[in-house]
Amino acid sequence: MSSTAMKKKVLLMGKSGSGKTSMRSIIFANYIARDTRRLGATIDVEHSHVRFLGNLVLNLWDCGGQDTFMENYFTSQRDNIFRNVEVLIYVFDVESRELEKDMHYYQSCLEAILQNSPDAKVFCLVHKMDLVQEDQRDLIFKEREEDLRRLSRPLACTCFRTSIWDETLYKAWSSIVYQLIPNVQQLETNLRNFAQIIEADEVLLFERATFLVISHYQCKEQRDAHRFEKISNIIKQFKLSCSKLAASFQSMEVRNSNFAAFIDVFTSNTYVMVIMSDPSIPSAATLINIRNARKHFEKLERVDGPKHSLHMRMR
Amino acid sequence: MEEDWKPLLDPVRHGGFSHKGSTDSLDRVARRPFHVEPRNIVDEAPAERVTAEAAVLNSRVNYYGRLTGSSDRLLSPPDHVIPCPEEIYVYSPLGTAFKVPGGDGGSKNPSIITIFAIWNTMMGTSILSIPWGIKQSGFTLGIIILVSMGLLTLYCCLRVLRSPKSIPYIDTSDWEFPDVCNYYLGKLGQWSSLLFSMVSLIGAMVVYWVLMSNFLFNTGKFIYNYAYNVSMSDTDFGTNGSERVICPFPDTDDKGKNDSSLSALYRLSDSNSSYHGNDTALFDHWWSKTNTIPFYLIVLLLPLLNFRSASFFARFTFLGTISVVYLIFLVTLKAVRLGFHLEFHWFDSTDIFVPEFRLLCPQLTGVLTLAFFIHNCIITLMKSNKHQENNVRDLSVAYLLVGLTYLYVGVLMFAAFPSPPLSKDCIEPNFLDNFPSSDVLVFVARTCLLFQMTTVYPLLGYLVRVQIMSQIFGKHYPGFFHVLTLNIIIVAAGVCMAKFYPNIGSIIRYSGATCGLALVFVLPSLVHMISLKRRGELSWPSALFHSLLIVLGVANVAGQFFM
């Protein structure tokens, strides 16, 4: 443990084979090497060295399906694992045949959370929903959600149904991130003001590590409902290419006769994307506006109290 | 360093090789080719837009592909998330999007391959009987009949090919001709087309048995004579000299019917027993064309017939092509060495020559009906043609090539037959029989054909089994004993024919005319007339012409029995 602030964790847990590694790889744009597909359960926690929302560190754990030796290790390390948890994301495989067992492991995780980090937020993802027939998805998800809500008491859990093959995964994680941003309503109001001042068509605020859309403002109806996910995928692909050259992505400008789009670093945890449909406004003007707004939004982040995780680094 | 460009969606579909009643010698590769019609998405027209789901799935697949190694299937899209082919677009960097049309599985072949496949399928053992057929109908009349039959059967084949297209409102893309007959004529049409198709198949199998006995006999005889240095004495009536041509059954009936009952006296020439010592007598007793060899073949072929799947034998169709090409070469060589012997006597017959116009012409039309027969599987064969609009042209070219091959072999063999010593009447229904067992080139031909027939026989047996078993029991392989019984019946028919009536010319003409009656003349014309009538487009000349075709078909069959 570092001598400075205790890093808060995001726990990504679930049964072995429920899709956590794929999910992590897709959301955080991590390359999965072939041999990470292990034959057995994770012996140790998988730390990802990604700073998520400032100071959060992602920890990936396999839960359940272990033999007694593993069970003992798990229980002896339990307090270590569940201390300082900011977020618990628990992944359920919708096709799992051992519902009772899954619920049992989930409950023991919840007990540990209650003991060690009672303020943690709990999210449940019912994953691999593409394997269920389309007309049955809502029904099955509602059933699971009821069961999980019931089991989680007194903790409140938020449930999502997800699949890596449709927009539900991106939307679920965007909602999770949205709930983790402390003063998100204030951010949105400020974002709207900013957009109106610079006469932008649309302004998006992305989380830095995952390019999940935290908040957005649009002044008119847009045609493509999936544009957030597409932008996120494109930028993450570009980040992957940059990382091969040991470079890091900082900013991008795309311009043609119909529009100009700017993607740039904004605050310490966010990126901003500004779309201007008036080509007569020079790039320099927009870039200056973004730079000035940056200072304002940084101040916003700093406003809240010291116990906030986003603020950890400043201590 | 991994390449940055990844293919979009993997269009590989796993199509199977389906036995739809035709022996397709061409491999069906699982991968579909792209046939794209360009559509521009840069314009604002909303109808041209790619669907949102397909577009975002494309974005996901592109991204996920970067997250794993190129051979890792962890983040590959499973089949159920890929949109249907109508929604798949291939993006060009220049802003246009190409649509991938859904097509049936299997690759499309260029015209030349299709033409070759049709030629290969049509070239059967009837090529051996064409010289005899020309002899039966007279040289000039024979050529005229060959050309006319070719054109007639081509027209009927085009009718068969076009028949599924004129059915409205139903998707007929996987229909064969019996399905079309079922649509227009009900169960009667379907059953009759299947039954007559069976006639052609079983007729072919019987002919094969007779021919295989013949070739096995001659091959064995050649090897025996070569090994024991027995010289072939001139017990067979034939020419002298290096290029020996024989007349196995001289002094036959005037009407030209090579009835084996009349030639029973000449069975001696088969056995040669009185001219060679006891050893040869023993060999000839145990190695007889009609008495023992048909039974030896049972041991070889009956097990092959009982195989569950015939795809192994489908690999050997190249043997058929080689055999035909070799036969053409052989005929050319013989013609060059023997020279031409033609004399034109128009209506009267002489001792040696036959008239140019004979009353026995129905025999040739019967043989040619089977020679030009492909109507039961033409729809399936043409389905894999890349440019469907060229089907008529390709089929006509195939028929032209087949007709030319038959014409070439028939005319050359007839003309080269050495007539001064031998009568043209001696031309056998299997023209290889006119050469002695000791002829090396012909021995090679016989061996090639023997091998080829051994591989085609189980294929034909499989087709018969599939059709009969599906109709009666509903599945292709209802049980070992059902299949064994069917095979025993077919083999018994072959053995009986080989023993008592090994005249392939007659077998071919009877079975050809019978199955041609239904599948070449009657059913295609009927179906065409009914379809025109339903659309109200049936005109008097058309109805007359097609009724005439039906009458011709009936006359063809009648002619076999009366001539």
PDB file of N, CA and C in Angstrom, chain B residues 394-447:
ATOM      1  N   ASP B 394     -25.227 -21.621 -72.953  1.00  0.00           N
ATOM      2  CA  ASP B 394     -24.301 -22.646 -72.475  1.00  0.00           C
ATOM      3  C   ASP B 394     -24.846 -24.041 -72.729  1.00  0.00           C
ATOM      4  N   LEU B 395     -26.152 -24.210 -72.494  1.00  0.00           N
ATOM      5  CA  LEU B 395     -26.738 -25.526 -72.724  1.00  0.00           C
ATOM      6  C   LEU B 395     -26.657 -25.893 -74.199  1.00  0.00           C
ATOM      7  N   SER B 396     -26.917 -24.929 -75.065  1.00  0.00           N
ATOM      8  CA  SER B 396     -26.843 -25.210 -76.506  1.00  0.00           C
ATOM      9  C   SER B 396     -25.428 -25.592 -76.905  1.00  0.00           C
ATOM     10  N   VAL B 397     -24.449 -24.885 -76.360  1.00  0.00           N
ATOM     11  CA  VAL B 397     -23.053 -25.218 -76.693  1.00  0.00           C
ATOM     12  C   VAL B 397     -22.726 -26.624 -76.213  1.00  0.00           C
ATOM     13  N   ALA B 398     -23.200 -26.977 -75.000  1.00  0.00           N
ATOM     14  CA  ALA B 398     -22.938 -28.316 -74.472  1.00  0.00           C
ATOM     15  C   ALA B 398     -23.546 -29.370 -75.377  1.00  0.00           C
ATOM     16  N   TYR B 399     -24.802 -29.151 -75.786  1.00  0.00           N
ATOM     17  CA  TYR B 399     -25.456 -30.111 -76.669  1.00  0.00           C
ATOM     18  C   TYR B 399     -24.729 -30.202 -78.008  1.00  0.00           C
ATOM     19  N   LEU B 400     -24.261 -29.070 -78.483  1.00  0.00           N
ATOM     20  CA  LEU B 400     -23.516 -29.073 -79.749  1.00  0.00           C
ATOM     21  C   LEU B 400     -22.269 -29.942 -79.625  1.00  0.00           C
ATOM     22  N   LEU B 401     -21.535 -29.761 -78.519  1.00  0.00           N
ATOM     23  CA  LEU B 401     -20.318 -30.539 -78.328  1.00  0.00           C
ATOM     24  C   LEU B 401     -20.621 -32.029 -78.202  1.00  0.00           C
ATOM     25  N   VAL B 402     -21.691 -32.343 -77.456  1.00  0.00           N
ATOM     26  CA  VAL B 402     -22.055 -33.754 -77.302  1.00  0.00           C
ATOM     27  C   VAL B 402     -22.428 -34.337 -78.665  1.00  0.00           C
ATOM     28  N   GLY B 403     -23.247 -33.601 -79.403  1.00  0.00           N
ATOM     29  CA  GLY B 403     -23.663 -34.069 -80.720  1.00  0.00           C
ATOM     30  C   GLY B 403     -22.474 -34.286 -81.642  1.00  0.00           C
ATOM     31  N   LEU B 404     -21.529 -33.344 -81.598  1.00  0.00           N
ATOM     32  CA  LEU B 404     -20.344 -33.480 -82.450  1.00  0.00           C
ATOM     33  C   LEU B 404     -19.528 -34.707 -82.055  1.00  0.00           C
ATOM     34  N   THR B 405     -19.398 -34.939 -80.744  1.00  0.00           N
ATOM     35  CA  THR B 405     -18.647 -36.120 -80.301  1.00  0.00           C
ATOM     36  C   THR B 405     -19.291 -37.389 -80.820  1.00  0.00           C
ATOM     37  N   TYR B 406     -20.615 -37.499 -80.617  1.00  0.00           N
ATOM     38  CA  TYR B 406     -21.313 -38.697 -81.088  1.00  0.00           C
ATOM     39  C   TYR B 406     -21.190 -38.841 -82.593  1.00  0.00           C
ATOM     40  N   LEU B 407     -21.368 -37.720 -83.277  1.00  0.00           N
ATOM     41  CA  LEU B 407     -21.303 -37.750 -84.741  1.00  0.00           C
ATOM     42  C   LEU B 407     -19.932 -38.214 -85.207  1.00  0.00           C
ATOM     43  N   TYR B 408     -18.918 -37.664 -84.587  1.00  0.00           N
ATOM     44  CA  TYR B 408     -17.542 -38.005 -84.949  1.00  0.00           C
ATOM     45  C   TYR B 408     -17.298 -39.497 -84.786  1.00  0.00           C
ATOM     46  N   VAL B 409     -17.626 -40.007 -83.591  1.00  0.00           N
ATOM     47  CA  VAL B 409     -17.362 -41.422 -83.326  1.00  0.00           C
ATOM     48  C   VAL B 409     -18.192 -42.297 -84.255  1.00  0.00           C
ATOM     49  N   GLY B 410     -19.503 -41.966 -84.364  1.00  0.00           N
ATOM     50  CA  GLY B 410     -20.396 -42.794 -85.159  1.00  0.00           C
ATOM     51  C   GLY B 410     -19.987 -42.825 -86.636  1.00  0.00           C
ATOM     52  N   VAL B 411     -19.776 -41.639 -87.211  1.00  0.00           N
ATOM     53  CA  VAL B 411     -19.453 -41.565 -88.639  1.00  0.00           C
ATOM     54  C   VAL B 411     -18.108 -42.227 -88.933  1.00  0.00           C
ATOM     55  N   LEU B 412     -17.140 -41.948 -88.113  1.00  0.00           N
ATOM     56  CA  LEU B 412     -15.812 -42.510 -88.383  1.00  0.00           C
ATOM     57  C   LEU B 412     -15.806 -44.023 -88.288  1.00  0.00           C
ATOM     58  N   MET B 413     -16.447 -44.557 -87.232  1.00  0.00           N
ATOM     59  CA  MET B 413     -16.461 -46.008 -87.081  1.00  0.00           C
ATOM     60  C   MET B 413     -17.223 -46.657 -88.214  1.00  0.00           C
ATOM     61  N   PHE B 414     -18.338 -46.030 -88.575  1.00  0.00           N
ATOM     62  CA  PHE B 414     -19.116 -46.605 -89.669  1.00  0.00           C
ATOM     63  C   PHE B 414     -18.336 -46.559 -90.975  1.00  0.00           C
ATOM     64  N   ALA B 415     -17.736 -45.419 -91.237  1.00  0.00           N
ATOM     65  CA  ALA B 415     -17.030 -45.266 -92.515  1.00  0.00           C
ATOM     66  C   ALA B 415     -15.791 -46.129 -92.575  1.00  0.00           C
ATOM     67  N   ALA B 416     -15.118 -46.292 -91.429  1.00  0.00           N
ATOM     68  CA  ALA B 416     -13.857 -47.017 -91.451  1.00  0.00           C
ATOM     69  C   ALA B 416     -14.044 -48.517 -91.385  1.00  0.00           C
ATOM     70  N   PHE B 417     -15.273 -48.955 -91.153  1.00  0.00           N
ATOM     71  CA  PHE B 417     -15.490 -50.389 -91.027  1.00  0.00           C
ATOM     72  C   PHE B 417     -15.154 -51.067 -92.368  1.00  0.00           C
ATOM     73  N   PRO B 418     -14.241 -52.044 -92.347  1.00  0.00           N
ATOM     74  CA  PRO B 418     -13.717 -52.579 -93.618  1.00  0.00           C
ATOM     75  C   PRO B 418     -14.768 -53.384 -94.350  1.00  0.00           C
ATOM     76  N   SER B 419     -15.460 -52.717 -95.264  1.00  0.00           N
ATOM     77  CA  SER B 419     -16.601 -53.374 -95.893  1.00  0.00           C
ATOM     78  C   SER B 419     -16.330 -54.393 -96.983  1.00  0.00           C
ATOM     79  N   PRO B 420     -15.337 -54.245 -97.804  1.00  0.00           N
ATOM     80  CA  PRO B 420     -15.188 -55.323 -98.789  1.00  0.00           C
ATOM     81  C   PRO B 420     -15.173 -56.731 -98.162  1.00  0.00           C
ATOM     82  N   PRO B 421     -14.360 -57.074 -97.164  1.00  0.00           N
ATOM     83  CA  PRO B 421     -14.528 -58.437 -96.666  1.00  0.00           C
ATOM     84  C   PRO B 421     -15.760 -58.585 -95.764  1.00  0.00           C
ATOM     85  N   LEU B 422     -16.008 -57.578 -94.941  1.00  0.00           N
ATOM     86  CA  LEU B 422     -17.062 -57.702 -93.948  1.00  0.00           C
ATOM     87  C   LEU B 422     -18.273 -56.868 -94.346  1.00  0.00           C
ATOM     88  N   SER B 423     -19.427 -57.322 -93.884  1.00  0.00           N
ATOM     89  CA  SER B 423     -20.635 -56.563 -94.162  1.00  0.00           C
ATOM     90  C   SER B 423     -20.814 -55.491 -93.097  1.00  0.00           C
ATOM     91  N   LYS B 424     -21.389 -54.354 -93.528  1.00  0.00           N
ATOM     92  CA  LYS B 424     -21.637 -53.293 -92.565  1.00  0.00           C
ATOM     93  C   LYS B 424     -22.577 -53.760 -91.468  1.00  0.00           C
ATOM     94  N   ASP B 425     -23.351 -54.816 -91.803  1.00  0.00           N
ATOM     95  CA  ASP B 425     -24.269 -55.353 -90.815  1.00  0.00           C
ATOM     96  C   ASP B 425     -23.575 -55.925 -89.609  1.00  0.00           C
ATOM     97  N   CYS B 426     -22.249 -56.129 -89.755  1.00  0.00           N
ATOM     98  CA  CYS B 426     -21.513 -56.738 -88.649  1.00  0.00           C
ATOM     99  C   CYS B 426     -21.239 -55.780 -87.515  1.00  0.00           C
ATOM    100  N   ILE B 427     -21.481 -54.509 -87.738  1.00  0.00           N
ATOM    101  CA  ILE B 427     -21.145 -53.549 -86.672  1.00  0.00           C
ATOM    102  C   ILE B 427     -21.957 -53.902 -85.437  1.00  0.00           C
ATOM    103  N   GLU B 428     -21.257 -54.116 -84.350  1.00  0.00           N
ATOM    104  CA  GLU B 428     -21.885 -54.579 -83.125  1.00  0.00           C
ATOM    105  C   GLU B 428     -22.479 -53.415 -82.331  1.00  0.00           C
ATOM    106  N   PRO B 429     -23.493 -53.688 -81.508  1.00  0.00           N
ATOM    107  CA  PRO B 429     -24.012 -52.605 -80.647  1.00  0.00           C
ATOM    108  C   PRO B 429     -22.936 -52.012 -79.746  1.00  0.00           C
ATOM    109  N   ASN B 430     -21.934 -52.808 -79.397  1.00  0.00           N
ATOM    110  CA  ASN B 430     -20.781 -52.266 -78.697  1.00  0.00           C
ATOM    111  C   ASN B 430     -19.627 -52.347 -79.676  1.00  0.00           C
ATOM    112  N   PHE B 431     -19.233 -51.221 -80.275  1.00  0.00           N
ATOM    113  CA  PHE B 431     -18.302 -51.321 -81.411  1.00  0.00           C
ATOM    114  C   PHE B 431     -16.939 -51.868 -81.024  1.00  0.00           C
ATOM    115  N   LEU B 432     -16.635 -51.894 -79.736  1.00  0.00           N
ATOM    116  CA  LEU B 432     -15.366 -52.502 -79.331  1.00  0.00           C
ATOM    117  C   LEU B 432     -15.379 -54.016 -79.542  1.00  0.00           C
ATOM    118  N   ASP B 433     -16.601 -54.588 -79.611  1.00  0.00           N
ATOM    119  CA  ASP B 433     -16.688 -56.026 -79.854  1.00  0.00           C
ATOM    120  C   ASP B 433     -16.196 -56.406 -81.243  1.00  0.00           C
ATOM    121  N   ASN B 434     -16.106 -55.399 -82.122  1.00  0.00           N
ATOM    122  CA  ASN B 434     -15.631 -55.691 -83.467  1.00  0.00           C
ATOM    123  C   ASN B 434     -14.128 -55.840 -83.539  1.00  0.00           C
ATOM    124  N   PHE B 435     -13.464 -55.707 -82.432  1.00  0.00           N
ATOM    125  CA  PHE B 435     -12.019 -55.887 -82.414  1.00  0.00           C
ATOM    126  C   PHE B 435     -11.692 -57.087 -81.546  1.00  0.00           C
ATOM    127  N   PRO B 436     -10.704 -57.873 -81.960  1.00  0.00           N
ATOM    128  CA  PRO B 436     -10.415 -59.093 -81.203  1.00  0.00           C
ATOM    129  C   PRO B 436      -9.814 -58.779 -79.839  1.00  0.00           C
ATOM    130  N   SER B 437      -9.798 -59.826 -78.994  1.00  0.00           N
ATOM    131  CA  SER B 437      -9.264 -59.628 -77.645  1.00  0.00           C
ATOM    132  C   SER B 437      -7.796 -59.293 -77.656  1.00  0.00           C
ATOM    133  N   SER B 438      -7.108 -59.618 -78.735  1.00  0.00           N
ATOM    134  CA  SER B 438      -5.667 -59.455 -78.748  1.00  0.00           C
ATOM    135  C   SER B 438      -5.229 -58.041 -79.126  1.00  0.00           C
ATOM    136  N   ASP B 439      -6.186 -57.194 -79.489  1.00  0.00           N
ATOM    137  CA  ASP B 439      -5.819 -55.840 -79.903  1.00  0.00           C
ATOM    138  C   ASP B 439      -5.438 -55.013 -78.680  1.00  0.00           C
ATOM    139  N   VAL B 440      -4.210 -54.509 -78.689  1.00  0.00           N
ATOM    140  CA  VAL B 440      -3.705 -53.861 -77.473  1.00  0.00           C
ATOM    141  C   VAL B 440      -4.415 -52.546 -77.185  1.00  0.00           C
ATOM    142  N   LEU B 441      -4.564 -51.717 -78.209  1.00  0.00           N
ATOM    143  CA  LEU B 441      -5.204 -50.408 -77.989  1.00  0.00           C
ATOM    144  C   LEU B 441      -6.624 -50.585 -77.457  1.00  0.00           C
ATOM    145  N   VAL B 442      -7.319 -51.553 -78.049  1.00  0.00           N
ATOM    146  CA  VAL B 442      -8.694 -51.767 -77.617  1.00  0.00           C
ATOM    147  C   VAL B 442      -8.711 -52.378 -76.217  1.00  0.00           C
ATOM    148  N   PHE B 443      -7.690 -53.183 -75.929  1.00  0.00           N
ATOM    149  CA  PHE B 443      -7.592 -53.735 -74.578  1.00  0.00           C
ATOM    150  C   PHE B 443      -7.477 -52.602 -73.556  1.00  0.00           C
ATOM    151  N   VAL B 444      -6.653 -51.596 -73.890  1.00  0.00           N
ATOM    152  CA  VAL B 444      -6.520 -50.447 -72.992  1.00  0.00           C
ATOM    153  C   VAL B 444      -7.853 -49.744 -72.821  1.00  0.00           C
ATOM    154  N   ALA B 445      -8.592 -49.581 -73.943  1.00  0.00           N
ATOM    155  CA  ALA B 445      -9.901 -48.927 -73.863  1.00  0.00           C
ATOM    156  C   ALA B 445     -10.828 -49.712 -72.959  1.00  0.00           C
ATOM    157  N   ARG B 446     -10.832 -51.026 -73.147  1.00  0.00           N
ATOM    158  CA  ARG B 446     -11.731 -51.852 -72.342  1.00  0.00           C
ATOM    159  C   ARG B 446     -11.388 -51.763 -70.863  1.00  0.00           C
ATOM    160  N   THR B 447     -10.078 -51.764 -70.563  1.00  0.00           N
ATOM    161  CA  THR B 447      -9.691 -51.692 -69.160  1.00  0.00           C
ATOM    162  C   THR B 447     -10.106 -50.351 -68.548  1.00  0.00           C
TER     163      THR B 447
END
